């Protein structure tokens, strides 16, 4: 089962929005939000909450891809998120997530008994390639007790 399939199976909101996990590697996650009238805002584009969920889901996908081998000893948790809406999003929106720190550095902190934090940066784009928003989610790997 791929990371995208696992997220779709275990995270009801990802299924609700019909998110499409196109690419999920430790280096990059790409997730699409199809154009769906039920999730539009007052101007006919995707609602801000749907775009937040899209971006957060892309960040979760890259975290699982990068740190899935650590799940036996730590649980990944989102600590905080900040999103900026830059241009009107219409139609299909794609979120592309990248890690803000090398995975090996994060795991080294976990090895030292620390609770590492690391940012994931997400770019939101329309089909024409224009960036409509950007988000940063700070994640942690909380050691199991």
PDB file of C-alpha atoms in Angstrom:
ATOM      1  CA  UNK A   1       0.000   0.000   0.000  1.00  0.00           C
ATOM      2  CA  UNK A   2       1.407   3.410  -0.965  1.00  0.00           C
ATOM      3  CA  UNK A   3       1.589   6.327   1.452  1.00  0.00           C
ATOM      4  CA  UNK A   4      -1.195   8.032  -0.483  1.00  0.00           C
ATOM      5  CA  UNK A   5      -3.413   4.958  -0.293  1.00  0.00           C
ATOM      6  CA  UNK A   6      -2.670   4.630   3.425  1.00  0.00           C
ATOM      7  CA  UNK A   7      -3.595   8.269   4.066  1.00  0.00           C
ATOM      8  CA  UNK A   8      -6.784   7.963   2.021  1.00  0.00           C
ATOM      9  CA  UNK A   9      -7.680   4.824   4.000  1.00  0.00           C
ATOM     10  CA  UNK A  10      -6.911   6.224   7.467  1.00  0.00           C
ATOM     11  CA  UNK A  11      -7.719   9.951   7.208  1.00  0.00           C
ATOM     12  CA  UNK A  12     -11.451  10.443   6.555  1.00  0.00           C
ATOM     13  CA  UNK A  13     -11.015  14.095   5.531  1.00  0.00           C
ATOM     14  CA  UNK A  14      -8.670  13.095   2.693  1.00  0.00           C
ATOM     15  CA  UNK A  15     -11.401  10.763   1.395  1.00  0.00           C
ATOM     16  CA  UNK A  16     -14.105  13.373   1.912  1.00  0.00           C
ATOM     17  CA  UNK A  17     -12.286  15.868  -0.328  1.00  0.00           C
ATOM     18  CA  UNK A  18     -11.358  13.116  -2.841  1.00  0.00           C
ATOM     19  CA  UNK A  19      -7.688  14.096  -2.617  1.00  0.00           C
ATOM     20  CA  UNK A  20      -5.481  12.484  -5.259  1.00  0.00           C
ATOM     21  CA  UNK A  21      -1.998  11.504  -4.052  1.00  0.00           C
ATOM     22  CA  UNK A  22       0.059  11.757  -7.238  1.00  0.00           C
ATOM     23  CA  UNK A  23       3.599  11.487  -5.887  1.00  0.00           C
ATOM     24  CA  UNK A  24       4.856  10.639  -2.435  1.00  0.00           C
ATOM     25  CA  UNK A  25       8.575  10.288  -1.786  1.00  0.00           C
ATOM     26  CA  UNK A  26      10.816  11.351   1.105  1.00  0.00           C
ATOM     27  CA  UNK A  27      11.829  14.330  -1.069  1.00  0.00           C
ATOM     28  CA  UNK A  28       8.471  15.502  -2.387  1.00  0.00           C
ATOM     29  CA  UNK A  29       4.736  14.943  -2.115  1.00  0.00           C
ATOM     30  CA  UNK A  30       2.257  16.101  -4.749  1.00  0.00           C
ATOM     31  CA  UNK A  31      -1.472  16.007  -3.970  1.00  0.00           C
ATOM     32  CA  UNK A  32      -4.375  17.283  -6.117  1.00  0.00           C
ATOM     33  CA  UNK A  33      -7.726  18.670  -5.040  1.00  0.00           C
ATOM     34  CA  UNK A  34     -10.224  18.055  -7.863  1.00  0.00           C
ATOM     35  CA  UNK A  35     -12.601  20.886  -8.786  1.00  0.00           C
ATOM     36  CA  UNK A  36     -15.777  20.034  -6.848  1.00  0.00           C
ATOM     37  CA  UNK A  37     -18.728  22.406  -6.509  1.00  0.00           C
ATOM     38  CA  UNK A  38     -19.538  21.092  -3.004  1.00  0.00           C
ATOM     39  CA  UNK A  39     -16.231  22.550  -1.749  1.00  0.00           C
ATOM     40  CA  UNK A  40     -16.380  25.936  -3.491  1.00  0.00           C
ATOM     41  CA  UNK A  41     -16.369  29.305  -1.776  1.00  0.00           C
ATOM     42  CA  UNK A  42     -18.480  32.373  -2.594  1.00  0.00           C
ATOM     43  CA  UNK A  43     -16.446  33.182  -5.749  1.00  0.00           C
ATOM     44  CA  UNK A  44     -16.540  29.663  -7.228  1.00  0.00           C
ATOM     45  CA  UNK A  45     -13.067  28.444  -6.320  1.00  0.00           C
ATOM     46  CA  UNK A  46     -11.999  25.929  -3.689  1.00  0.00           C
ATOM     47  CA  UNK A  47     -12.841  26.993  -0.142  1.00  0.00           C
ATOM     48  CA  UNK A  48      -9.906  28.130   2.005  1.00  0.00           C
ATOM     49  CA  UNK A  49     -10.550  25.231   4.396  1.00  0.00           C
ATOM     50  CA  UNK A  50     -10.329  22.729   1.540  1.00  0.00           C
ATOM     51  CA  UNK A  51      -7.030  24.251   0.407  1.00  0.00           C
ATOM     52  CA  UNK A  52      -5.701  24.143   3.981  1.00  0.00           C
ATOM     53  CA  UNK A  53      -6.638  20.458   4.189  1.00  0.00           C
ATOM     54  CA  UNK A  54      -5.024  19.794   0.802  1.00  0.00           C
ATOM     55  CA  UNK A  55      -1.748  21.415   1.881  1.00  0.00           C
ATOM     56  CA  UNK A  56      -1.734  19.781   5.322  1.00  0.00           C
ATOM     57  CA  UNK A  57      -2.384  16.399   3.704  1.00  0.00           C
ATOM     58  CA  UNK A  58       0.550  16.882   1.341  1.00  0.00           C
ATOM     59  CA  UNK A  59       2.743  17.714   4.336  1.00  0.00           C
ATOM     60  CA  UNK A  60       1.550  14.579   6.128  1.00  0.00           C
ATOM     61  CA  UNK A  61       2.307  12.474   3.065  1.00  0.00           C
ATOM     62  CA  UNK A  62       5.925  13.614   2.874  1.00  0.00           C
ATOM     63  CA  UNK A  63       6.340  13.164   6.641  1.00  0.00           C
ATOM     64  CA  UNK A  64       5.136   9.561   6.381  1.00  0.00           C
ATOM     65  CA  UNK A  65       7.336   8.919   3.361  1.00  0.00           C
ATOM     66  CA  UNK A  66      10.413  10.414   5.038  1.00  0.00           C
ATOM     67  CA  UNK A  67       9.875   9.041   8.550  1.00  0.00           C
ATOM     68  CA  UNK A  68       7.663   5.979   8.119  1.00  0.00           C
ATOM     69  CA  UNK A  69      10.528   3.785   9.308  1.00  0.00           C
ATOM     70  CA  UNK A  70      10.448   5.664  12.644  1.00  0.00           C
ATOM     71  CA  UNK A  71       6.765   4.964  13.429  1.00  0.00           C
ATOM     72  CA  UNK A  72       7.663   2.132  15.797  1.00  0.00           C
ATOM     73  CA  UNK A  73       9.317   4.588  18.165  1.00  0.00           C
ATOM     74  CA  UNK A  74       7.725   7.968  17.462  1.00  0.00           C
ATOM     75  CA  UNK A  75       4.470   9.457  16.264  1.00  0.00           C
ATOM     76  CA  UNK A  76       4.451  12.364  13.817  1.00  0.00           C
ATOM     77  CA  UNK A  77       2.290  15.296  14.933  1.00  0.00           C
ATOM     78  CA  UNK A  78       1.614  18.684  13.370  1.00  0.00           C
ATOM     79  CA  UNK A  79       2.659  21.398  15.833  1.00  0.00           C
ATOM     80  CA  UNK A  80       1.541  24.538  13.993  1.00  0.00           C
ATOM     81  CA  UNK A  81       0.681  25.751  10.520  1.00  0.00           C
ATOM     82  CA  UNK A  82       0.666  29.055   8.688  1.00  0.00           C
ATOM     83  CA  UNK A  83      -0.957  29.586   5.309  1.00  0.00           C
ATOM     84  CA  UNK A  84      -0.941  32.520   2.931  1.00  0.00           C
ATOM     85  CA  UNK A  85      -3.412  32.932   0.094  1.00  0.00           C
ATOM     86  CA  UNK A  86      -1.749  34.816  -2.785  1.00  0.00           C
ATOM     87  CA  UNK A  87      -4.031  34.576  -5.819  1.00  0.00           C
ATOM     88  CA  UNK A  88      -7.528  33.407  -6.567  1.00  0.00           C
ATOM     89  CA  UNK A  89      -7.570  29.635  -6.924  1.00  0.00           C
ATOM     90  CA  UNK A  90      -9.993  28.235  -9.476  1.00  0.00           C
ATOM     91  CA  UNK A  91     -10.396  24.713 -10.756  1.00  0.00           C
ATOM     92  CA  UNK A  92      -8.003  21.950  -9.755  1.00  0.00           C
ATOM     93  CA  UNK A  93      -5.423  22.938  -7.125  1.00  0.00           C
ATOM     94  CA  UNK A  94      -2.185  21.028  -6.558  1.00  0.00           C
ATOM     95  CA  UNK A  95      -0.111  21.027  -3.375  1.00  0.00           C
ATOM     96  CA  UNK A  96       3.608  20.258  -3.580  1.00  0.00           C
ATOM     97  CA  UNK A  97       5.340  19.625  -0.245  1.00  0.00           C
ATOM     98  CA  UNK A  98       9.064  19.553   0.538  1.00  0.00           C
ATOM     99  CA  UNK A  99      10.936  18.954   3.800  1.00  0.00           C
ATOM    100  CA  UNK A 100      12.590  22.020   5.306  1.00  0.00           C
ATOM    101  CA  UNK A 101      15.348  20.020   7.042  1.00  0.00           C
ATOM    102  CA  UNK A 102      17.285  16.911   6.027  1.00  0.00           C
ATOM    103  CA  UNK A 103      15.531  13.774   7.302  1.00  0.00           C
ATOM    104  CA  UNK A 104      18.834  12.373   8.626  1.00  0.00           C
ATOM    105  CA  UNK A 105      19.256  15.455  10.839  1.00  0.00           C
ATOM    106  CA  UNK A 106      15.756  14.989  12.286  1.00  0.00           C
ATOM    107  CA  UNK A 107      16.365  11.275  12.952  1.00  0.00           C
ATOM    108  CA  UNK A 108      19.710  12.093  14.605  1.00  0.00           C
ATOM    109  CA  UNK A 109      17.875  14.345  17.085  1.00  0.00           C
ATOM    110  CA  UNK A 110      15.380  11.560  17.750  1.00  0.00           C
ATOM    111  CA  UNK A 111      18.329   9.200  18.343  1.00  0.00           C
ATOM    112  CA  UNK A 112      19.641  11.669  20.959  1.00  0.00           C
ATOM    113  CA  UNK A 113      16.358  11.381  22.859  1.00  0.00           C
ATOM    114  CA  UNK A 114      15.080  14.754  21.695  1.00  0.00           C
ATOM    115  CA  UNK A 115      11.699  15.621  20.230  1.00  0.00           C
ATOM    116  CA  UNK A 116      12.727  17.095  16.870  1.00  0.00           C
ATOM    117  CA  UNK A 117      10.700  19.717  15.052  1.00  0.00           C
ATOM    118  CA  UNK A 118      10.967  20.404  11.346  1.00  0.00           C
ATOM    119  CA  UNK A 119       9.113  22.511   8.799  1.00  0.00           C
ATOM    120  CA  UNK A 120       7.379  21.243   5.695  1.00  0.00           C
ATOM    121  CA  UNK A 121       6.839  23.843   2.990  1.00  0.00           C
ATOM    122  CA  UNK A 122       3.902  23.515   0.623  1.00  0.00           C
ATOM    123  CA  UNK A 123       3.200  25.414  -2.587  1.00  0.00           C
ATOM    124  CA  UNK A 124      -0.395  25.562  -3.863  1.00  0.00           C
ATOM    125  CA  UNK A 125      -0.802  26.021  -7.618  1.00  0.00           C
ATOM    126  CA  UNK A 126      -3.556  26.242 -10.201  1.00  0.00           C
ATOM    127  CA  UNK A 127      -3.531  24.229 -13.405  1.00  0.00           C
ATOM    128  CA  UNK A 128      -1.935  27.179 -15.250  1.00  0.00           C
ATOM    129  CA  UNK A 129       1.027  26.927 -12.865  1.00  0.00           C
ATOM    130  CA  UNK A 130       0.309  30.150 -10.951  1.00  0.00           C
ATOM    131  CA  UNK A 131       1.039  29.868  -7.235  1.00  0.00           C
ATOM    132  CA  UNK A 132      -2.172  30.622  -5.358  1.00  0.00           C
ATOM    133  CA  UNK A 133      -0.883  30.021  -1.856  1.00  0.00           C
ATOM    134  CA  UNK A 134       1.884  28.774   0.359  1.00  0.00           C
ATOM    135  CA  UNK A 135       1.853  27.015   3.678  1.00  0.00           C
ATOM    136  CA  UNK A 136       4.358  25.885   6.265  1.00  0.00           C
ATOM    137  CA  UNK A 137       3.506  23.133   8.711  1.00  0.00           C
ATOM    138  CA  UNK A 138       5.888  22.510  11.600  1.00  0.00           C
ATOM    139  CA  UNK A 139       5.893  18.833  12.536  1.00  0.00           C
ATOM    140  CA  UNK A 140       7.434  16.929  15.420  1.00  0.00           C
ATOM    141  CA  UNK A 141       8.316  13.302  15.970  1.00  0.00           C
ATOM    142  CA  UNK A 142       7.062  12.613  19.506  1.00  0.00           C
ATOM    143  CA  UNK A 143       8.924   9.658  21.000  1.00  0.00           C
ATOM    144  CA  UNK A 144       6.667   6.865  22.211  1.00  0.00           C
ATOM    145  CA  UNK A 145       6.602   6.504  25.983  1.00  0.00           C
TER     146      UNK A 145
END
